[in-house]
Coordinates of C-alpha atoms in Angstrom, one line a residue:
M1 CA -0.3 -0.2 0.0
I2 CA 1.4 3.3 -1.3
Q3 CA 1.6 5.8 2.3
R4 CA 0.6 9.4 1.7
T5 CA 2.2 12.9 3.1
R6 CA 0.3 15.1 4.2
R7 CA 0.6 17.3 1.1
Q8 CA -0.8 14.4 -0.7
F9 CA -3.6 13.4 1.2
L10 CA -4.8 17.2 0.7
K11 CA -4.5 16.7 -3.0
D12 CA -6.1 13.5 -3.0
V13 CA -9.3 15.3 -0.8
G14 CA -9.5 18.0 -3.3
T15 CA -9.4 15.2 -6.5
G16 CA -12.0 13.5 -4.4
A17 CA -14.3 16.6 -5.0
V18 CA -13.3 17.4 -8.5
V19 CA -14.0 13.7 -9.0
A20 CA -17.8 13.8 -7.2
S21 CA -19.1 16.8 -9.2
I22 CA -18.1 15.2 -12.8
G23 CA -17.4 11.7 -12.4
S24 CA -14.7 9.3 -12.1
S25 CA -14.6 8.9 -16.3
L26 CA -14.5 12.4 -17.2
A27 CA -12.2 13.2 -14.2
A28 CA -9.6 11.0 -15.7
D29 CA -10.2 12.1 -19.1
L30 CA -8.9 15.4 -18.1
G31 CA -6.1 14.2 -16.2
F32 CA -7.3 14.2 -12.6
S33 CA -6.1 10.7 -10.5
T34 CA -9.4 9.3 -9.4
A35 CA -7.4 6.9 -6.9
F36 CA -9.9 7.4 -3.7
A37 CA -12.6 8.0 -5.4
D38 CA -13.9 5.1 -4.2
G39 CA -12.7 4.5 -0.3
P40 CA -8.7 4.6 1.0
D41 CA -9.1 0.0 0.0
R42 CA -8.1 1.1 -3.5
L43 CA -4.8 0.0 -4.8
T44 CA -3.7 3.6 -6.7
F45 CA 0.0 4.1 -8.8
G46 CA 1.0 7.5 -8.0
S47 CA 2.0 9.6 -10.8
L48 CA 0.4 7.2 -13.3
E49 CA -3.0 6.7 -11.5
P50 CA -4.8 9.2 -14.3
L51 CA -3.9 7.1 -17.1
V52 CA -4.2 3.4 -15.3
S53 CA -8.0 5.1 -14.4
L54 CA -8.0 6.0 -18.2
M55 CA -7.6 2.6 -19.4
E56 CA -10.2 1.1 -16.7
E57 CA -12.6 3.2 -16.8
T58 CA -13.0 3.8 -20.7
P59 CA -15.1 1.7 -23.0
A60 CA -12.5 0.3 -26.0
A61 CA -14.6 2.2 -28.6
R62 CA -13.4 5.8 -26.8
L63 CA -10.1 4.2 -25.5
L64 CA -8.3 4.4 -28.3
P65 CA -9.0 8.1 -30.0
A66 CA -7.9 8.7 -26.1
I67 CA -5.0 7.1 -26.0
V68 CA -3.8 8.0 -29.5
E69 CA -4.3 12.2 -28.9
R70 CA -2.1 11.6 -25.3
L71 CA 1.1 10.0 -28.0
Q72 CA 0.7 13.0 -29.4
R73 CA 0.7 15.0 -26.9
G74 CA 4.0 14.0 -26.0
T75 CA 2.5 10.5 -23.6
S76 CA 5.4 8.0 -24.0
L77 CA 4.2 4.5 -25.0
R78 CA 6.1 2.8 -22.4
D79 CA 3.8 5.1 -20.0
M80 CA 0.5 3.9 -21.8
V81 CA 1.8 -0.1 -21.1
A82 CA 2.8 0.6 -17.7
A83 CA -1.0 2.2 -17.6
G84 CA -2.8 -0.9 -19.3
A85 CA -0.7 -3.4 -17.2
L86 CA -1.4 -1.5 -13.7
A87 CA -5.1 -1.2 -15.0
N88 CA -5.2 -5.1 -16.1
A89 CA -3.5 -6.7 -13.0
R90 CA -5.3 -4.2 -10.3
T91 CA -8.7 -5.4 -12.0
F92 CA -8.6 -9.0 -12.6
G93 CA -5.5 -9.9 -10.4
G94 CA -4.5 -13.1 -12.2
E95 CA -7.8 -14.7 -11.6
D96 CA -9.6 -13.8 -14.9
Y97 CA -8.8 -16.7 -18.1
V98 CA -8.7 -13.5 -20.7
G99 CA -7.3 -11.2 -18.5
F100 CA -4.1 -12.8 -18.0
H101 CA -4.1 -13.7 -21.2
T102 CA -4.4 -9.9 -21.7
M103 CA -1.5 -9.2 -19.4
M104 CA 0.8 -11.3 -21.1
A105 CA 0.2 -10.0 -24.1
I106 CA 1.3 -6.4 -23.1
A107 CA 5.0 -6.8 -22.8
P108 CA 5.2 -8.8 -26.1
S109 CA 3.5 -6.0 -28.3
Y110 CA 5.8 -3.4 -26.7
H111 CA 8.1 -5.5 -28.0
M112 CA 7.0 -5.8 -31.0
S113 CA 6.3 -2.0 -31.7
Q114 CA 10.2 -1.7 -31.3
E115 CA 10.3 -3.5 -34.8
L116 CA 8.4 -1.2 -36.3
P117 CA 9.0 2.5 -37.9
E118 CA 7.8 5.5 -35.6
N119 CA 4.4 6.0 -37.7
K120 CA 3.0 2.4 -37.0
R121 CA 4.9 1.5 -33.7
A122 CA 1.6 2.2 -31.8
L123 CA -0.5 -0.3 -33.9
P124 CA 0.8 -3.2 -31.7
V125 CA -0.1 -1.9 -28.0
L126 CA -3.5 -0.4 -29.4
K127 CA -4.4 -3.7 -30.3
V128 CA -4.0 -5.0 -26.8
L129 CA -4.9 -1.9 -24.8
H130 CA -8.5 -2.5 -27.3
R131 CA -8.4 -6.2 -25.7
N132 CA -7.5 -5.3 -22.3
A133 CA -10.5 -2.5 -21.7
R134 CA -12.8 -4.8 -23.8
R135 CA -12.4 -7.5 -21.1
I136 CA -12.1 -5.0 -18.0
Q137 CA -15.4 -3.7 -19.4
E138 CA -16.7 -6.8 -19.5
F139 CA -15.7 -7.6 -16.1
G140 CA -17.0 -5.0 -14.5
G141 CA -14.1 -2.5 -13.9
P142 CA -13.4 -0.8 -11.0
R143 CA -16.3 -2.3 -9.4
R144 CA -14.8 -5.3 -9.6
E145 CA -11.7 -5.0 -8.5
V146 CA -9.5 -7.6 -7.2
L147 CA -6.1 -6.3 -6.1
H148 CA -6.3 -3.8 -3.0
P149 CA -3.8 -2.1 -1.0
V150 CA -2.5 -5.7 1.2
A151 CA -0.6 -4.9 4.7
R152 CA 2.8 -6.6 5.3
G153 CA 3.1 -9.3 7.5
T154 CA 5.6 -10.3 10.0
P155 CA 8.8 -12.3 7.9
P156 CA 8.8 -16.2 8.3
Q157 CA 10.9 -17.2 10.7
G158 CA 12.8 -20.5 10.8
R159 CA 12.3 -21.6 7.5
P160 CA 12.1 -20.0 3.6
G161 CA 9.7 -17.7 2.8
G162 CA 9.1 -19.0 -0.2
E163 CA 7.8 -22.6 1.7
V164 CA 5.9 -20.4 4.3
L165 CA 4.2 -19.2 1.1
R166 CA 3.8 -21.9 -1.0
D167 CA 2.3 -23.7 1.7
Q168 CA -0.7 -21.3 2.3
I169 CA -1.2 -21.2 -1.3
R170 CA -1.6 -24.9 -0.7
E171 CA -3.5 -24.2 2.1
R172 CA -5.9 -21.6 0.0
K173 CA -5.3 -19.2 3.1
L174 CA -5.4 -15.9 0.8
N175 CA -5.1 -13.5 3.4
D176 CA -1.8 -15.0 5.0
A177 CA -0.3 -15.9 1.6
E178 CA -1.0 -12.4 0.5
Q179 CA 0.6 -10.6 3.7
T180 CA 3.9 -13.4 3.4
F181 CA 4.5 -11.9 0.0
A182 CA 4.5 -8.7 0.7
S183 CA 6.7 -9.5 3.6
L184 CA 8.8 -11.0 1.4
A185 CA 9.0 -8.4 -1.8
D186 CA 11.8 -6.2 -0.6
T187 CA 13.1 -5.8 -4.1
A188 CA 12.0 -7.3 -7.2
E189 CA 14.2 -10.2 -7.4
D190 CA 12.7 -11.2 -3.8
A191 CA 9.5 -10.7 -4.7
L192 CA 10.3 -13.1 -8.1
N193 CA 12.5 -15.9 -5.7
N194 CA 9.9 -16.5 -3.2
V195 CA 7.0 -16.6 -5.7
L196 CA 9.0 -18.8 -7.6
Y197 CA 8.4 -21.8 -4.7
A198 CA 4.4 -21.8 -5.6
V199 CA 4.6 -21.7 -9.2
E200 CA 7.1 -24.5 -9.2
D201 CA 4.1 -26.2 -7.5
A202 CA 2.4 -27.4 -10.8
A203 CA 3.8 -26.8 -14.8
D204 CA 0.8 -25.7 -16.3
V205 CA 1.2 -23.1 -19.0
H206 CA -0.6 -20.1 -17.6
R207 CA 0.7 -20.4 -13.9
V208 CA 4.9 -20.2 -15.7
V209 CA 4.2 -17.9 -18.5
L210 CA 1.8 -15.1 -16.3
P211 CA 5.6 -14.8 -13.9
Y212 CA 7.7 -14.3 -16.7
R213 CA 5.9 -11.9 -18.7
A214 CA 5.4 -10.3 -15.8
W215 CA 9.1 -10.2 -15.5
D216 CA 9.6 -9.3 -18.7
L217 CA 7.1 -6.2 -18.3
M218 CA 9.7 -5.0 -15.3
G219 CA 12.1 -4.8 -17.9
I220 CA 10.2 -1.8 -19.9
I221 CA 8.7 0.5 -17.2
G222 CA 10.7 -0.6 -14.0
R223 CA 10.6 -3.0 -11.1
E224 CA 8.9 -0.7 -8.4
Q225 CA 5.6 -2.4 -9.4
A226 CA 7.0 -6.0 -8.6
H227 CA 5.2 -6.7 -6.2
T228 CA 1.9 -5.4 -7.6
F229 CA 2.3 -7.4 -10.6
L230 CA 3.7 -10.9 -8.9
R231 CA 0.8 -10.6 -6.9
Q232 CA -1.2 -12.6 -9.5
S233 CA 0.7 -15.4 -9.7
V234 CA 0.0 -15.6 -5.5
H235 CA -3.9 -15.5 -6.5
Y236 CA -3.6 -17.8 -9.8
C237 CA -2.4 -20.4 -7.8
I238 CA -4.3 -20.5 -4.7
N239 CA -7.5 -20.4 -7.6
S240 CA -6.1 -23.4 -9.1
E241 CA -5.4 -25.4 -6.0
T242 CA -8.3 -27.4 -6.2
P243 CA -8.6 -31.3 -6.0
S244 CA -8.3 -32.3 -9.2
Y245 CA -5.9 -29.6 -10.2
T246 CA -3.7 -31.1 -7.5
Q247 CA -4.4 -34.5 -8.9
H248 CA -3.1 -33.4 -12.3
F249 CA -0.6 -32.0 -11.6
G250 CA 0.8 -32.8 -7.6
S251 CA 2.9 -35.4 -8.7
V252 CA 5.7 -32.7 -9.2
R253 CA 5.6 -31.9 -5.7
N254 CA 7.7 -35.1 -4.8
L255 CA 9.6 -35.7 -7.7
V256 CA 11.7 -32.5 -7.6
P257 CA 12.3 -32.5 -4.0
R258 CA 13.2 -36.6 -4.8
L259 CA 15.5 -35.5 -7.8
L260 CA 17.4 -32.2 -5.4
D261 CA 18.3 -34.7 -3.0
Q262 CA 19.1 -37.6 -5.8
H263 CA 21.5 -35.5 -7.6
R264 CA 22.2 -32.9 -4.4
L265 CA 21.9 -30.2 -6.9
L266 CA 21.3 -27.5 -4.3
S267 CA 24.7 -27.8 -2.8
R268 CA 26.3 -27.8 -6.1
E269 CA 27.3 -24.6 -8.5
P270 CA 26.1 -24.1 -11.4
G271 CA 28.1 -25.9 -14.0
S272 CA 29.8 -24.2 -16.7
R273 CA 30.3 -27.4 -19.4
Q274 CA 29.8 -25.9 -22.6
A275 CA 27.6 -28.5 -24.9
E276 CA 27.9 -29.0 -28.7
D277 CA 25.3 -29.1 -31.1
R278 CA 25.3 -32.4 -31.6
W279 CA 24.6 -33.1 -27.5
V280 CA 21.8 -30.2 -27.4
D281 CA 20.0 -31.7 -30.5
E282 CA 19.9 -35.2 -28.6
M283 CA 19.1 -33.7 -25.3
S284 CA 16.4 -32.6 -27.2
Q285 CA 15.0 -35.6 -28.6
T286 CA 15.5 -38.2 -25.3
L287 CA 12.9 -35.2 -23.9
F288 CA 10.6 -35.5 -26.7
R289 CA 10.7 -39.2 -26.6
S290 CA 10.1 -39.8 -22.8
T291 CA 8.3 -39.6 -20.1
P292 CA 7.8 -37.0 -17.8
E293 CA 9.4 -38.4 -15.1
Q294 CA 12.3 -39.6 -17.7
A295 CA 12.7 -36.1 -18.9
A296 CA 13.1 -34.7 -15.4
E297 CA 15.1 -37.3 -14.8
A298 CA 17.6 -36.2 -17.8
A299 CA 17.4 -33.0 -16.7
A300 CA 18.6 -33.4 -13.1
A301 CA 21.3 -35.7 -14.6
A302 CA 22.5 -33.2 -17.0
L303 CA 23.0 -30.6 -14.4
A304 CA 24.6 -32.8 -11.8
E305 CA 27.2 -33.6 -14.3
G306 CA 28.2 -29.9 -14.9
I307 CA 26.4 -28.7 -18.3
N308 CA 26.1 -25.6 -18.6
P309 CA 22.1 -24.6 -17.7
T310 CA 22.0 -22.6 -20.9
A311 CA 22.2 -25.9 -23.0
I312 CA 19.9 -27.9 -21.4
G313 CA 17.3 -25.2 -21.4
E314 CA 18.0 -24.9 -25.4
A315 CA 17.7 -28.6 -25.4
I316 CA 13.9 -28.1 -23.9
C317 CA 12.7 -25.4 -26.1
L318 CA 13.7 -27.8 -29.1
A319 CA 11.6 -30.8 -27.7
A320 CA 8.8 -28.0 -27.4
N321 CA 9.4 -26.4 -30.8
Q322 CA 8.9 -30.1 -32.7
L323 CA 5.3 -30.3 -31.1
V324 CA 4.4 -27.1 -32.9
L325 CA 6.3 -28.9 -36.3
R326 CA 4.9 -32.1 -36.3
D327 CA 1.4 -31.1 -35.1
N328 CA -1.2 -32.7 -37.7
G329 CA -3.7 -30.0 -36.4
R330 CA -7.5 -30.1 -34.5
P331 CA -9.3 -33.4 -35.1
R332 CA -12.5 -31.0 -35.1
Q333 CA -13.4 -27.6 -34.9
E334 CA -12.8 -26.1 -31.1
A335 CA -14.2 -22.5 -31.7
D336 CA -15.0 -20.4 -34.6
N337 CA -11.6 -19.5 -34.5
K338 CA -10.4 -22.7 -34.4
P339 CA -11.2 -24.9 -37.3
A340 CA -10.4 -28.3 -37.6
G341 CA -6.7 -28.4 -38.6
S342 CA -5.8 -25.5 -36.7
I343 CA -2.7 -25.0 -34.6
H344 CA -2.6 -21.5 -33.3
G345 CA -4.3 -20.3 -30.0
D346 CA -4.3 -22.9 -27.1
G347 CA -2.8 -25.5 -29.6
I348 CA -0.7 -28.1 -28.1
G349 CA 2.6 -26.8 -29.6
V350 CA 2.2 -23.2 -28.8
H351 CA 1.5 -23.4 -25.5
A352 CA 4.6 -25.7 -24.9
C353 CA 6.5 -23.3 -26.3
D354 CA 5.8 -20.8 -24.4
S355 CA 5.8 -22.9 -21.2
A356 CA 9.2 -23.9 -22.2
N357 CA 10.8 -20.3 -23.4
A358 CA 9.2 -19.2 -19.7
W359 CA 10.9 -22.0 -17.7
R360 CA 13.6 -21.2 -19.8
N361 CA 14.0 -17.4 -19.1
L362 CA 13.7 -17.6 -15.9
S363 CA 16.1 -20.0 -14.8
R364 CA 18.3 -17.3 -16.3
V365 CA 16.6 -14.7 -14.0
A366 CA 16.1 -16.8 -10.8
N367 CA 18.5 -17.7 -8.0
H368 CA 20.0 -21.1 -7.7
R369 CA 17.3 -23.4 -6.5
N370 CA 14.7 -21.6 -8.5
K371 CA 17.6 -22.2 -11.5
V372 CA 17.5 -25.9 -11.0
V373 CA 14.3 -26.7 -10.6
C374 CA 12.7 -24.4 -13.2
L375 CA 14.8 -26.2 -15.7
I376 CA 13.6 -29.8 -14.2
L377 CA 9.9 -28.3 -14.4
G378 CA 10.5 -27.2 -17.9
A379 CA 11.8 -31.2 -18.9
W380 CA 8.9 -32.4 -17.4
Q381 CA 6.6 -30.2 -18.8
V382 CA 7.1 -30.6 -22.5
A383 CA 7.2 -34.5 -21.9
R384 CA 4.4 -34.0 -20.8
D385 CA 2.7 -31.6 -23.3
R386 CA 4.0 -34.8 -25.9
G387 CA 2.5 -37.2 -24.4
G388 CA -0.8 -35.9 -22.2
R389 CA -2.8 -33.7 -24.4
G390 CA -3.6 -36.0 -27.3
G391 CA -2.0 -37.1 -30.7
N392 CA 0.9 -39.7 -31.6
F393 CA 3.8 -36.9 -32.1
L394 CA 6.5 -39.8 -31.7
T395 CA 4.9 -40.9 -35.3
W396 CA 4.0 -37.4 -37.2
Q397 CA 6.5 -36.1 -39.3
P398 CA 7.9 -32.7 -38.6
Y399 CA 7.0 -29.8 -41.4
P400 CA 8.1 -28.8 -43.7
R401 CA 7.2 -32.1 -45.1
A402 CA 8.7 -34.0 -48.3
E403 CA 5.6 -33.2 -50.4
A404 CA 5.3 -29.7 -49.7
R405 CA 9.1 -28.9 -50.2
E406 CA 8.9 -30.5 -53.4
Q407 CA 6.0 -28.4 -54.5
V408 CA 7.8 -25.0 -53.8
R409 CA 11.6 -25.9 -55.0
S410 CA 10.6 -24.5 -58.6
L411 CA 9.8 -21.3 -57.4
E412 CA 12.5 -18.3 -57.8
S413 CA 14.2 -16.5 -55.3
N414 CA 12.6 -13.3 -56.0
R415 CA 8.8 -15.5 -55.8
L416 CA 9.3 -16.3 -52.7
L417 CA 8.2 -13.8 -50.4
P418 CA 5.0 -13.1 -52.5
A419 CA 4.2 -17.0 -51.9
L420 CA 4.9 -16.9 -48.3
D421 CA 2.6 -14.1 -48.0
D422 CA -0.3 -16.4 -49.8
A423 CA 0.4 -19.6 -48.2
I424 CA -0.7 -17.5 -45.1
R425 CA -3.2 -16.0 -47.0
N426 CA -5.0 -19.1 -48.1
R427 CA -4.1 -20.8 -44.4
D428 CA -1.7 -23.1 -45.9
Q429 CA 0.4 -24.0 -43.2
A430 CA 2.3 -26.8 -45.3
R431 CA 3.3 -24.7 -48.1
A432 CA 4.2 -21.6 -45.6
A433 CA 6.7 -23.5 -43.3
A434 CA 7.9 -25.0 -47.0
I435 CA 8.6 -21.6 -48.3
V436 CA 10.3 -20.6 -45.2
D437 CA 12.7 -23.2 -45.0
R438 CA 13.5 -22.5 -48.6
Y439 CA 14.0 -19.0 -48.3
L440 CA 16.3 -19.8 -45.1
Q441 CA 18.4 -22.4 -46.5
A442 CA 19.0 -20.2 -49.5
N443 CA 20.4 -17.8 -47.2
M444 CA 18.8 -14.6 -48.2
P445 CA 18.3 -11.9 -45.3
V446 CA 16.0 -12.8 -42.5
R447 CA 14.1 -9.7 -41.8
P448 CA 11.7 -9.6 -44.9
V449 CA 9.9 -13.1 -43.5
W450 CA 9.9 -11.4 -39.8
D451 CA 8.2 -8.7 -41.7
I452 CA 5.5 -10.7 -42.6
M453 CA 5.0 -12.4 -39.5
L454 CA 4.8 -9.6 -37.5
K455 CA 2.7 -7.8 -39.7
Y456 CA 0.2 -11.1 -39.3
A457 CA 0.5 -11.4 -35.6
I458 CA -0.6 -7.5 -35.3
S459 CA -3.6 -8.0 -37.7
E460 CA -4.9 -11.3 -36.5
D461 CA -6.6 -11.9 -33.1
G462 CA -4.4 -15.6 -32.6
A463 CA -7.1 -16.6 -30.0
L464 CA -5.4 -14.6 -27.4
H465 CA -2.0 -16.0 -28.8
A466 CA -1.0 -13.5 -31.1
E467 CA 1.4 -11.4 -29.5
K468 CA 2.9 -14.3 -27.1
F469 CA 4.0 -17.3 -29.7
Y470 CA 5.8 -14.3 -32.3
R471 CA 7.5 -13.1 -29.8
T472 CA 8.6 -16.5 -27.8
A473 CA 9.6 -18.0 -31.5
S474 CA 11.6 -14.2 -31.9
E475 CA 13.0 -15.0 -28.2
E476 CA 14.0 -18.7 -29.2
Y477 CA 15.2 -17.4 -32.4
A478 CA 17.8 -14.9 -31.2
A479 CA 18.8 -17.2 -28.0
M480 CA 19.1 -20.3 -30.4
R481 CA 22.8 -21.1 -31.5
P482 CA 22.7 -21.2 -35.9
A483 CA 22.0 -25.0 -36.2
F484 CA 18.5 -24.6 -34.7
R485 CA 17.0 -21.0 -35.1
N486 CA 15.4 -21.8 -38.3
R487 CA 13.2 -24.2 -36.8
Q488 CA 11.3 -21.0 -34.8
L489 CA 10.8 -19.2 -37.9
I490 CA 9.1 -22.0 -39.6
A491 CA 7.1 -23.0 -36.8
L492 CA 6.2 -19.2 -36.3
A493 CA 5.4 -19.6 -40.3
R494 CA 3.2 -22.9 -39.5
V495 CA 0.9 -20.7 -36.8
T496 CA 1.0 -17.7 -38.6
A497 CA -1.1 -19.7 -41.5
S498 CA -3.4 -21.2 -39.3
A499 CA -4.4 -17.9 -37.3
Y500 CA -4.8 -15.8 -40.5
G501 CA -8.7 -14.9 -40.9
Y502 CA -9.7 -14.1 -37.6
A503 CA -8.8 -10.1 -37.6
A504 CA -8.4 -8.5 -34.1
P505 CA -10.9 -6.3 -32.7
G506 CA -9.5 -2.7 -32.5
H507 CA -6.6 -3.2 -34.9
A508 CA -8.7 -1.0 -37.6
D509 CA -9.5 1.8 -36.0
A510 CA -6.0 1.5 -34.3
C511 CA -5.0 1.4 -38.4
R512 CA -7.1 5.0 -39.0
L513 CA -5.8 7.0 -36.5
L514 CA -2.7 6.3 -36.8
H515 CA -3.2 7.1 -40.6
V516 CA -1.4 3.9 -41.8

């Protein structure tokens, strides 16, 4: 909870009078903070509060013109991203499916904006903020805010604070967990490493991607809001703690401690043995073909052998990438925007890649204990995604498949990019993947391919996953060694072709407002 000085208190009283006379939405639109209009138990965000309230209280149709006007007056895109993220966190607190999916798209949308020319830079952010506003209004806006100020509890004594927090979450004691977490969040690093104890108590895509994308967002707007953003994971984990959920994922609660003890991983320094390409490839195949328990054991053994954790994380992400490349698609239509044969949205491979990317990146920034656990769980989850969600991935051939390769063999080099665009617009996943493969094999400049993918990641809805998966693929492409990185772009081409034809709400309005 933010402590107020006497001057701030008097300012808030004056603001309250303005709000009472003209209404909170108009007050926010005029630049007055509505922080204390609804009582002292509202979580507030200092100088950003007027923008946060604007995001929370303005209907989507009115929000985009208001944002563009402020951008033209000098408000930074970074502040818009911060305000949208804080409005999302305060409203949903990690408890709403569409809400936390939107949160996980905010940082990727900003990264995407940095790949665009100046006149288009706001486009992906506006698209996601439009989605944010729509869902906030559907959820109930300020009337149903989930996050409120929380009192700082007494820091746990005699046990690691993260363990105490994890146990309170297991018992679904929200107030106790909130107060304990507040006492453990003195720095952003403290907040992350303590909440990871609870995150690591299971392994599902939203459980791990939410804190990683929150952490990524702090790199854009600053770490002073670490407690607010990572509180969402406390709420998510408590809401997930149901008998069916723990039965589904609970085996890791015994498996991980056993592997830590068996391989004495907490008493070892992180390894520095460099792995050759062959080792990474073979390890990825081991993880891909193993049971979840075998995959976790393989990762733990590699850590014990002193293999550099970066190589293990790379193998995990390569195994996940195979799930996109091999997927035969949905056997039947699951929703209006998820037809038979499609793989985008919550497809097995997309979820697996987002999860692996999150475990890998969290392992990079976490302390030693959490680094080790994140990699073990990343290995466990990718094997479980392969075997636990249906589909005979072990026998399906990866894209690009031979027939599609043959069909594009005769295309002239200067026709490959137009042909790729055409394949995406015709939702031809096989052809799109084959064209990208042929283009990359010709060693032509890769940026034009990324530009095509970026265009459609912005224009299409992607069933809530367009921004996240584009960012996952681009992060992994940048981090992977040259022998394997092209697989990420081929996978993205498949997903892009799968997702085409379902335009993102707000995109056309954003283009019109930006004159692009």
